[in-house]
C-alpha atoms as one frame of an Amber mdcrd trajectory, in Angstrom:
protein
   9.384 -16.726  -1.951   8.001 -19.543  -2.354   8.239 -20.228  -6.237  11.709
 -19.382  -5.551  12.071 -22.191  -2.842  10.635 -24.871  -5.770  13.859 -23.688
  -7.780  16.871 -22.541  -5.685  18.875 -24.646  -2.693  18.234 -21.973   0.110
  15.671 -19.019   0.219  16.437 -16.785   3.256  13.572 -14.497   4.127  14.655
 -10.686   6.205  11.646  -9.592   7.480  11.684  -5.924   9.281   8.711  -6.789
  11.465  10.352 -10.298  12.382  11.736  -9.987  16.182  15.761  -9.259  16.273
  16.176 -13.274  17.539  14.153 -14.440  14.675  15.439 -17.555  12.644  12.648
 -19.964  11.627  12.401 -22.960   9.344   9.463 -22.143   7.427   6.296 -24.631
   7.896   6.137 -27.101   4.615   9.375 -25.975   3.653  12.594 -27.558   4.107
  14.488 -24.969   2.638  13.174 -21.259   3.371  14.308 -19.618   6.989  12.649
 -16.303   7.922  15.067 -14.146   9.657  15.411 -10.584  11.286  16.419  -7.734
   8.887  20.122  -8.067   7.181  22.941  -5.971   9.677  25.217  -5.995   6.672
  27.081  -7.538   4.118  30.461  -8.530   3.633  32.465  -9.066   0.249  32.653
 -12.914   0.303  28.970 -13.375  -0.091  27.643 -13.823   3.487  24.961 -12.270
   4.909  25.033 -11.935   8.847  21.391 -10.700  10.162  20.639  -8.820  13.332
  20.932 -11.773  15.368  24.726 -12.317  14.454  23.674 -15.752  12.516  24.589
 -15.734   8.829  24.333 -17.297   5.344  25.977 -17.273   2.490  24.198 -15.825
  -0.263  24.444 -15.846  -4.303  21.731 -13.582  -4.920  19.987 -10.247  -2.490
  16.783  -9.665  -3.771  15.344  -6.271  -2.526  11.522  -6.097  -2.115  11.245
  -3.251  -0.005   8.620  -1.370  -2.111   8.966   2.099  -4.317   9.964   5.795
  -4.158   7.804   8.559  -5.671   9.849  10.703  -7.939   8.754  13.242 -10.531
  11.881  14.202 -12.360   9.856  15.876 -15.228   8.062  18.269 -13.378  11.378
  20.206 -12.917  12.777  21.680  -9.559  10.047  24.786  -9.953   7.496  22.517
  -8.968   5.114  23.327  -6.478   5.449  19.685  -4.416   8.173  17.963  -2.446
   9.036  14.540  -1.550  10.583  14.533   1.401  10.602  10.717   3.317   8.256
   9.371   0.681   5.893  11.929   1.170   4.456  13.708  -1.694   3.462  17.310
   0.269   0.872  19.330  -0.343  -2.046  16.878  -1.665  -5.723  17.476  -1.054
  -6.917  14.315  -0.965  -3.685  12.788  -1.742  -4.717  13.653  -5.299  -4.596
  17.283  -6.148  -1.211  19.884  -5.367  -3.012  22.586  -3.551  -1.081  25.792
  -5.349  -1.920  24.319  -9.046  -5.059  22.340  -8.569  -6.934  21.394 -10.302
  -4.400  21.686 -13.380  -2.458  18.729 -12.189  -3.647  15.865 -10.297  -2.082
  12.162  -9.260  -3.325   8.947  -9.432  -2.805   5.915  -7.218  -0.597   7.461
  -4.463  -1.995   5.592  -1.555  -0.875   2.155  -0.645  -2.282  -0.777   1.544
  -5.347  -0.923  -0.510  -7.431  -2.493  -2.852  -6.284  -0.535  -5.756  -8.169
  -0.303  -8.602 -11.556   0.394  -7.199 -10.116   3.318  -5.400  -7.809   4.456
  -8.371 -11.083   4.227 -10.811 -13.257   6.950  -7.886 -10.260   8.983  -7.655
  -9.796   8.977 -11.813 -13.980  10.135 -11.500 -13.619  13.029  -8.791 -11.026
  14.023 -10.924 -13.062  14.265 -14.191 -16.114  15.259 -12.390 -14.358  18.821
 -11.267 -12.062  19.231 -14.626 -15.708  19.639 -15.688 -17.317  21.686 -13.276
 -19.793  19.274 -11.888 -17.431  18.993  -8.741 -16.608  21.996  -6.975 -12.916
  22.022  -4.896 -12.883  23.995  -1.524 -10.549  27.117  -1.518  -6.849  26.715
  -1.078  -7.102  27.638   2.600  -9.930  25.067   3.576  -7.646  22.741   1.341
  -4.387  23.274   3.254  -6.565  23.039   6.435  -7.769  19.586   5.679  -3.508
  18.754   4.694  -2.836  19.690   7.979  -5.284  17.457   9.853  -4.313  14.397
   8.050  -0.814  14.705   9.337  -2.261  15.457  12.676  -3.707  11.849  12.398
  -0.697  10.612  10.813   1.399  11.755  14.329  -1.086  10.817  16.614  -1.347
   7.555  15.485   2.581   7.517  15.708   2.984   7.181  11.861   6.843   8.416
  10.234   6.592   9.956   7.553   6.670   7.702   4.863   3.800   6.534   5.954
   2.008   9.321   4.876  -0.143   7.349   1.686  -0.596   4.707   3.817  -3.906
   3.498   3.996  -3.615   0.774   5.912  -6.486   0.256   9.371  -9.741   0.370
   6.778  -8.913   4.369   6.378  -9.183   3.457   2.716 -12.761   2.454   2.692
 -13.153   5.789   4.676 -11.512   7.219   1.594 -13.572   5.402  -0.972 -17.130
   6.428   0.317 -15.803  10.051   0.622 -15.080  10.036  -3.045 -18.193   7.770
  -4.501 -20.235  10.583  -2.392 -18.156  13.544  -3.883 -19.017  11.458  -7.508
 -22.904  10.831  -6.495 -21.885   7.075  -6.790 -22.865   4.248  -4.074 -20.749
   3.545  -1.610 -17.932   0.758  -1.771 -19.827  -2.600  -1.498 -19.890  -4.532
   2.147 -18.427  -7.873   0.370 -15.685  -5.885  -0.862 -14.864  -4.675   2.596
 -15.365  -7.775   4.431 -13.112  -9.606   1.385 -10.145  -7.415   2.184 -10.790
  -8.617   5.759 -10.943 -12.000   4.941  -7.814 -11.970   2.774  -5.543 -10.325
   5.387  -6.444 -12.699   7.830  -6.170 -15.633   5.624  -2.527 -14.004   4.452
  -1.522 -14.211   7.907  -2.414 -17.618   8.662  -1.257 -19.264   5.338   1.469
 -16.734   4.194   2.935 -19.181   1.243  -0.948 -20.593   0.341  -3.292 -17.886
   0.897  -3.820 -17.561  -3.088  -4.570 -20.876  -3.179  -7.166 -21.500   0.214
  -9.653 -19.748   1.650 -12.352 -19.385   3.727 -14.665 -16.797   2.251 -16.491
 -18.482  -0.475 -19.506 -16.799   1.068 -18.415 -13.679  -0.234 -17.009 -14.872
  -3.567 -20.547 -15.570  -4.382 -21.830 -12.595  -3.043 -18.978 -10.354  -5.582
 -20.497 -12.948  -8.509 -24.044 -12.440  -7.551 -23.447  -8.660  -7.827 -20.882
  -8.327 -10.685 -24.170 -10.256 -12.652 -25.118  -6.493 -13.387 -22.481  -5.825
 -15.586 -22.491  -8.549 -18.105
């Protein structure tokens, strides 16, 4: 939003978490207004949000994320997506009738992804070869059920299902470097992640640019010393 702001007259923010009376002037901006989420849009170009104030608008950029969709695998295929769930995955990595003949990578979101992507990419060699035994179908439907369990507990829809947001991710990552015989996910990385969302929060349009961790920068450049 904010390399927009350096180029357009007006950058109107809908945020779905912003309160139904929200419409704020952004700090160190004179021309970017967060609002509530858009009620609808009418053909000459404005914009009225759920507060009943409105703008008119040139340009409605959506940034509301992606769908999974697996055209290829035909309508034969052993998974759904229903609500942006992709049902049944052990693990959120192997479909429990065909495993492990198929498996995906890099379902889960709200995470630091390529560290978990590159353990889930090594459990999956590591039983394509035999080194890594999978539980039976039953134990691995079992486990599918108890993670929606958690999922309504906590109150979670759906769609939320690869959502791995509240440090279950890390949870995630140490299950899988143990299932690899790999260390655990470093405590800088961790504390990093920490660091960042709470820096995001306070400095949403500078947090790329400031921080406050340079402790653990040089802790992550102390300890990626081993690989060069």
């Amino acid at each position: 939003a904010g390399d927009i702001a350096s180029v357009a007259k007006e950058v109107h923010i809908a945020d779905r978490s912003a309160p139904t009376s929200t419409c704020e002037q952004q700090p160190e901006y004179d021309n970017m207004w967060l609002h509530s989420m858009i009620d609808h849009a009418q053909g000459d170009g404005s914009v009225v949000f759920q507060d009943g104030s409105s703008i008119k608008a040139d340009v409605i950029m959506h940034c509301t994320g992606y769908l999974y969709d697996f055209p290829f695998l035909g309508d034969d295929s052993t998974i759904t997506v229903d609500d942006n769930c992709v049902d049944p995955l052990y693990k959120h990595v192997f479909p429990i009738e065909v495993a492990p003949d198929l498996s995906f990578i890099g379902l889960p979101w709200k995470v630091i992804p390529f560290p978990l992507f590159e353990l889930q990419s090594k459990w999956v060699a590591g039983i394509l070869s035999g080194r890594i035994k999978l539980p039976t179908k039953d134990e691995m439907m079992e486990d599918v059920k108890a993670m929606y369990s958690r999922r309504e507990t906590r109150g979670w829809p759906k769609r939320y299902t690869h959502n791995f947001s509240g440090g279950y991710q890390f949870e995630y990552d140490d299950w899988l470097a143990e299932q690899c015989g790999h260390p655990p996910i470093e405590e800088w990385r961790k504390l990093m992640y920490a660091a960042n969302a709470k820096n995001k929060a306070a400095r949403p349009e500078r947090y790329r640019d400031e921080w406050d961790d340079d402790d653990l920068v040089a802790q992550a450049s102390e300890d990626f010393k081993k690989y060069l």
